[in-house]
JSON list of C-alpha atoms in Angstrom, two decimals:
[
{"chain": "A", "resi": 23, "resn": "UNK", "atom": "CA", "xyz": [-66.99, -41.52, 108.86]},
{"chain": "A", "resi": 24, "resn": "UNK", "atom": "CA", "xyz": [-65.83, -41.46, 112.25]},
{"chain": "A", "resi": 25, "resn": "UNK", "atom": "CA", "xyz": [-62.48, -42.36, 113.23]},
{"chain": "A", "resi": 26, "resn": "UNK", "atom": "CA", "xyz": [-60.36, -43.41, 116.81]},
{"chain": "A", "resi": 27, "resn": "UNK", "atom": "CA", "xyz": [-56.72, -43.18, 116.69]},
{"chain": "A", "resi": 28, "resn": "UNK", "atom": "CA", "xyz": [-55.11, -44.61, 119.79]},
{"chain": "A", "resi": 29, "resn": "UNK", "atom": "CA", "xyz": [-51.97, -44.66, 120.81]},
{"chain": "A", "resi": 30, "resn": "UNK", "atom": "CA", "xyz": [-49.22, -45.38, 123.91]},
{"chain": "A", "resi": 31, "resn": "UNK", "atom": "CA", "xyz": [-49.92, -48.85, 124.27]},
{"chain": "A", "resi": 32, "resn": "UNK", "atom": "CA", "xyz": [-46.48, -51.39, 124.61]},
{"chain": "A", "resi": 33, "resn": "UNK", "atom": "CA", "xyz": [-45.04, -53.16, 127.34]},
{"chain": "A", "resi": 34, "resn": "UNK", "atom": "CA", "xyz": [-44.20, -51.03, 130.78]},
{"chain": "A", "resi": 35, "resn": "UNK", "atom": "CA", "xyz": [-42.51, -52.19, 133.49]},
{"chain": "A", "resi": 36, "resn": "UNK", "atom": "CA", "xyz": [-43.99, -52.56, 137.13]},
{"chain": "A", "resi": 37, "resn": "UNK", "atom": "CA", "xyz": [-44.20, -49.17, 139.19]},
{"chain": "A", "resi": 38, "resn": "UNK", "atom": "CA", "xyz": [-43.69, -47.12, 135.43]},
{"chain": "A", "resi": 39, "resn": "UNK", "atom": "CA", "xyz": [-45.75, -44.78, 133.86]},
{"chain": "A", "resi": 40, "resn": "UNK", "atom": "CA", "xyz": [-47.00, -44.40, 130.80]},
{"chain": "A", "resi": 41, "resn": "UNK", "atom": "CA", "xyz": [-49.54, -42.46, 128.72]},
{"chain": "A", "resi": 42, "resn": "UNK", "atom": "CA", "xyz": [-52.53, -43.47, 125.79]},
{"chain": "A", "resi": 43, "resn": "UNK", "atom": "CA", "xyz": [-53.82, -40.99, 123.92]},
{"chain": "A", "resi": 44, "resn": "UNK", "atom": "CA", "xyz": [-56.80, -40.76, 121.41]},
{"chain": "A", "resi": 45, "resn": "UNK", "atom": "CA", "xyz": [-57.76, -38.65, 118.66]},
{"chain": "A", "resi": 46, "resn": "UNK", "atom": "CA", "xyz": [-61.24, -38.53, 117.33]},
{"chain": "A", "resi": 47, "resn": "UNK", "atom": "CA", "xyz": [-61.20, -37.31, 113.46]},
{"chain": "A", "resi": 48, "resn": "UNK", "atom": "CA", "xyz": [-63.74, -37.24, 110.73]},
{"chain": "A", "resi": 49, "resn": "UNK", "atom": "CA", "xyz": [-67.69, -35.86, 110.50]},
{"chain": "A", "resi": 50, "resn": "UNK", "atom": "CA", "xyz": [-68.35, -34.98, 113.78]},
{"chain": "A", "resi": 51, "resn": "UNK", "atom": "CA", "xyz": [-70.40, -33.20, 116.26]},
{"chain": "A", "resi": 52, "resn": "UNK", "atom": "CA", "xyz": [-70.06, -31.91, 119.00]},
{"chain": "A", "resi": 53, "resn": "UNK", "atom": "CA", "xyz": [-68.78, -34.44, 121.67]},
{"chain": "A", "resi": 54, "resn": "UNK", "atom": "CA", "xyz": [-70.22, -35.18, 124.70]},
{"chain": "A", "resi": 55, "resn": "UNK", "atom": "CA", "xyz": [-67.75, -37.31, 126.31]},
{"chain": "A", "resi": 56, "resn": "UNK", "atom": "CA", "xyz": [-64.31, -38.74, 125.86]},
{"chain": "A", "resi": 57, "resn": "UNK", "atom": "CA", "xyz": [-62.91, -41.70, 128.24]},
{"chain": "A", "resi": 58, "resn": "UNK", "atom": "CA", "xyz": [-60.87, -45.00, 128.35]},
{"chain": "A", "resi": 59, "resn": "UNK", "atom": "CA", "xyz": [-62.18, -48.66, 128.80]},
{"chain": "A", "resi": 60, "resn": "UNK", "atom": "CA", "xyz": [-59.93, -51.64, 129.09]},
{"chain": "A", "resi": 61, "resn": "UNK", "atom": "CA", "xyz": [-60.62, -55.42, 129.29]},
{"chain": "A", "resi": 62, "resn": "UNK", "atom": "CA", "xyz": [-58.15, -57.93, 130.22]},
{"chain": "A", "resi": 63, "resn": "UNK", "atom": "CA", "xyz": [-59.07, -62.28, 129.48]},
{"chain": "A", "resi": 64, "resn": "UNK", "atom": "CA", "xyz": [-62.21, -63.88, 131.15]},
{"chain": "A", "resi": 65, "resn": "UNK", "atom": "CA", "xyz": [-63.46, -60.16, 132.26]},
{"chain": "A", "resi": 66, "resn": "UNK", "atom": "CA", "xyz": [-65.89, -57.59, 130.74]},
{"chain": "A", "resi": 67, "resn": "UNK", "atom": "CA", "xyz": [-65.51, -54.19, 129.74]},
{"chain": "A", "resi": 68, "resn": "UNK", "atom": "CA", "xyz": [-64.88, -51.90, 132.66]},
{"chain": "A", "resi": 69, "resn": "UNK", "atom": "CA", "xyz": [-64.77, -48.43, 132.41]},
{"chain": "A", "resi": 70, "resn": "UNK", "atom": "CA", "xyz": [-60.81, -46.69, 133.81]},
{"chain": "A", "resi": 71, "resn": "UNK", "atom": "CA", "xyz": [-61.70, -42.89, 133.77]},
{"chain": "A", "resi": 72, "resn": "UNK", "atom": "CA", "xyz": [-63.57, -40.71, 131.37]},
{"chain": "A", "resi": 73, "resn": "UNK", "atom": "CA", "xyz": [-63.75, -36.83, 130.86]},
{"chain": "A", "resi": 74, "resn": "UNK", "atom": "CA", "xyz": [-67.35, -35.32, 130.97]},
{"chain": "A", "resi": 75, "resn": "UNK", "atom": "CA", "xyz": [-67.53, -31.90, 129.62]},
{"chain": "A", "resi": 76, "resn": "UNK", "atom": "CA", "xyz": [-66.93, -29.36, 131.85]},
{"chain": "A", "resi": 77, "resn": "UNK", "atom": "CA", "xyz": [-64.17, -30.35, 133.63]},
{"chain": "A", "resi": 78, "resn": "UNK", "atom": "CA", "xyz": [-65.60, -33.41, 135.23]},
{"chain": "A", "resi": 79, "resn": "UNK", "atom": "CA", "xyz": [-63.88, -36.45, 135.05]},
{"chain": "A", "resi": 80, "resn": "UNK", "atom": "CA", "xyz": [-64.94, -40.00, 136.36]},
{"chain": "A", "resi": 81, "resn": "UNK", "atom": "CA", "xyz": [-62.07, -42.27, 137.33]},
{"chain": "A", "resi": 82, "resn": "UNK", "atom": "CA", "xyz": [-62.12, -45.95, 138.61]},
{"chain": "A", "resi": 83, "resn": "UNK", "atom": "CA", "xyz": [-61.39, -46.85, 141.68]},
{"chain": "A", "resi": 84, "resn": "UNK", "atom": "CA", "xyz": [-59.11, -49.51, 140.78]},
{"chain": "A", "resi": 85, "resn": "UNK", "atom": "CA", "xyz": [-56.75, -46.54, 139.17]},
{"chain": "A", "resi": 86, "resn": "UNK", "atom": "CA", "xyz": [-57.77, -43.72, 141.63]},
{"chain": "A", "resi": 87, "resn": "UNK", "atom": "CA", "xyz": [-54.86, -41.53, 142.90]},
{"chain": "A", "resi": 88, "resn": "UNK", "atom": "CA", "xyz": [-52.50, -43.47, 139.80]},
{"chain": "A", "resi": 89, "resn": "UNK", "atom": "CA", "xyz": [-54.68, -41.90, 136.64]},
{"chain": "A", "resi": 90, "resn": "UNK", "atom": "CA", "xyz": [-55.57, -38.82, 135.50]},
{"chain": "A", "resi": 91, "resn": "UNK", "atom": "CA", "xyz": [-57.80, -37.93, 132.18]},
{"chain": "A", "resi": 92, "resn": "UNK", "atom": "CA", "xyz": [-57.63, -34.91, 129.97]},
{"chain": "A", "resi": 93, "resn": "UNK", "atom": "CA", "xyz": [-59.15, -33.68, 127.09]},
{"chain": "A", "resi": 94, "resn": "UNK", "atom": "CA", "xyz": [-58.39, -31.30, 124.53]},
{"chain": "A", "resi": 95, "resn": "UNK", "atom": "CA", "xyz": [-61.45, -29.90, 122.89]},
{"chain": "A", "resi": 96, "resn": "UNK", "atom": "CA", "xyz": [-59.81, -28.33, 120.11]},
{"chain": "A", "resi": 97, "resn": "UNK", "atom": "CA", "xyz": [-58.00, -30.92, 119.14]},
{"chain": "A", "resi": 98, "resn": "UNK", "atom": "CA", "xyz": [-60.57, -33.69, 119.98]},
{"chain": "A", "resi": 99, "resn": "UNK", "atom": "CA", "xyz": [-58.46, -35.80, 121.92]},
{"chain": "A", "resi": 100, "resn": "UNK", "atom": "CA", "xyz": [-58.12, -37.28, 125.58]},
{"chain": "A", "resi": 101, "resn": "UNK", "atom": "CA", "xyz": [-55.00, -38.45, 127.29]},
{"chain": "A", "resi": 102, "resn": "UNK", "atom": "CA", "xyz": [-55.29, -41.07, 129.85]},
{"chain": "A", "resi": 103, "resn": "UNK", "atom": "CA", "xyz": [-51.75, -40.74, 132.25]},
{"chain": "A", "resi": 104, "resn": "UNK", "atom": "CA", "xyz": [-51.31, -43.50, 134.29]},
{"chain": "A", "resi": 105, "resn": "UNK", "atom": "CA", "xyz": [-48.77, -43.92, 136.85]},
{"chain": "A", "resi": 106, "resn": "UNK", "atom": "CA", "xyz": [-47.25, -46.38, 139.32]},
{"chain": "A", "resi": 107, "resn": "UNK", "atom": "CA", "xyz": [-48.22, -49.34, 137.20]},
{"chain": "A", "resi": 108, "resn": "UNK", "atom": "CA", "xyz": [-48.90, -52.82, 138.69]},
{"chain": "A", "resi": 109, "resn": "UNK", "atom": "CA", "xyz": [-49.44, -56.55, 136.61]},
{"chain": "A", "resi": 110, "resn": "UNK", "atom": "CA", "xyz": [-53.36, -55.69, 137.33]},
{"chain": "A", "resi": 111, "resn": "UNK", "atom": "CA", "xyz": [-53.45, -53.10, 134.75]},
{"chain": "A", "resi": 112, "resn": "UNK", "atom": "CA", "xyz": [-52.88, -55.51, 132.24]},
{"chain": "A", "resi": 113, "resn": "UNK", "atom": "CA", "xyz": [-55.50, -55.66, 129.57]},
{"chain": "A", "resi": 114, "resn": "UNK", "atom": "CA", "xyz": [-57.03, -54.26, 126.26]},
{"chain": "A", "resi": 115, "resn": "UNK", "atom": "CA", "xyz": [-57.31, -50.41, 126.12]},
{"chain": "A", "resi": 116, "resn": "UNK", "atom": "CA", "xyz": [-60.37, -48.85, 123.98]},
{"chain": "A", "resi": 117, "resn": "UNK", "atom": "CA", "xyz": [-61.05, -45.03, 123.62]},
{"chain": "A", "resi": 118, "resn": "UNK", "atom": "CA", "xyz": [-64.63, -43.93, 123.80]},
{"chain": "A", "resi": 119, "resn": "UNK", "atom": "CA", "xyz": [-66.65, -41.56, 122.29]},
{"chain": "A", "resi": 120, "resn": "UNK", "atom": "CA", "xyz": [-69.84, -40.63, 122.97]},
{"chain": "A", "resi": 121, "resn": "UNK", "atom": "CA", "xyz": [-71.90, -37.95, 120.81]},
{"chain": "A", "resi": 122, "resn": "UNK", "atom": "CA", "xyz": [-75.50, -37.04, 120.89]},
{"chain": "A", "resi": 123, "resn": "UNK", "atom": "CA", "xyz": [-76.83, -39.58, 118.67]},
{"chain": "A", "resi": 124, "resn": "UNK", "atom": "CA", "xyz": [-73.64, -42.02, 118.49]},
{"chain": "A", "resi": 125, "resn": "UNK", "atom": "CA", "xyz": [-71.36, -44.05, 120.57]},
{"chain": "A", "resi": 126, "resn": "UNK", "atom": "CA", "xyz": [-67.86, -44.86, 118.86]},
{"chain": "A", "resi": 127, "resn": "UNK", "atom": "CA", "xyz": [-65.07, -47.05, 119.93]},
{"chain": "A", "resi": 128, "resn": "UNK", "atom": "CA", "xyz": [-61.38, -47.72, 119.32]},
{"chain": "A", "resi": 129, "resn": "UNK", "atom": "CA", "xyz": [-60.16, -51.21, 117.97]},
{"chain": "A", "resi": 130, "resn": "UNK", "atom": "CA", "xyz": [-58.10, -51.34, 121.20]},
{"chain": "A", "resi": 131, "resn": "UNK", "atom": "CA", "xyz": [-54.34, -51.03, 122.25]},
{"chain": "A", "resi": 132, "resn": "UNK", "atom": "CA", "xyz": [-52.81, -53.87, 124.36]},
{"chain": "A", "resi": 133, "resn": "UNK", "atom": "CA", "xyz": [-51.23, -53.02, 127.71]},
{"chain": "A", "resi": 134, "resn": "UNK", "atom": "CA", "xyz": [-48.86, -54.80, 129.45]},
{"chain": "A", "resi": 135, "resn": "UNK", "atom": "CA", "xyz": [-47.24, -54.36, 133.16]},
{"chain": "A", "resi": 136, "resn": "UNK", "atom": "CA", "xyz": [-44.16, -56.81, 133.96]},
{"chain": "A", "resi": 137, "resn": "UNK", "atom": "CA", "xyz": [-43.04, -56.86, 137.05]}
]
């Protein structure tokens, strides 16, 4: 069993930062990737940044220059740091997971930007 533990979500004020994190735990291999979606009402899943192994990240450009993704191999988490927060980054956060013959997701943590 495979499990995602996110965390960070809440309420954040306009122009704030704040930071979700995601731990990966149970049987598994060797992971190939580690990232962040988020969906927000009347909108599909879109993907915010994810870390490819290596050092090679892939970031939105609706959050370039305000996010930045790491990952911690060891530990098998990822940290998504977002910064300068505006009402548009409003939505559903889910941590991904990809492995080589799997794909697992988060149930989701709710962010929300007031201004």
């Amino acid at each position: 069993q495979v499990h995602l533990v996110e965390s960070g979500g809440g309420l954040v004020q306009a122009g704030g930062s704040l930071s979700l994190s995601c731990a990966a735990s149970g049987s598994i291999g060797s992971i190939n990737t580690m990232g962040w979606y988020r969906q927000s009402p009347g909108k599909q899943r879109e993907l915010v940044a994810v870390s490819i192994s290596g050092g090679i990240t892939d970031i939105a450009d609706s959050v370039k220059g305000r996010a930045t993704i790491s990952r911690d191999n060891a530990k098998k988490t990822v940290r998504l740091q977002m910064n300068s927060l505006i009402p548009e980054d409003t939505a559903v956060y889910y941590c991904n997971v990809r492995v080589f013959r799997n794909e697992y997701w988060g149930q989701g943590t709710q962010v929300t930007v007031a201004s």
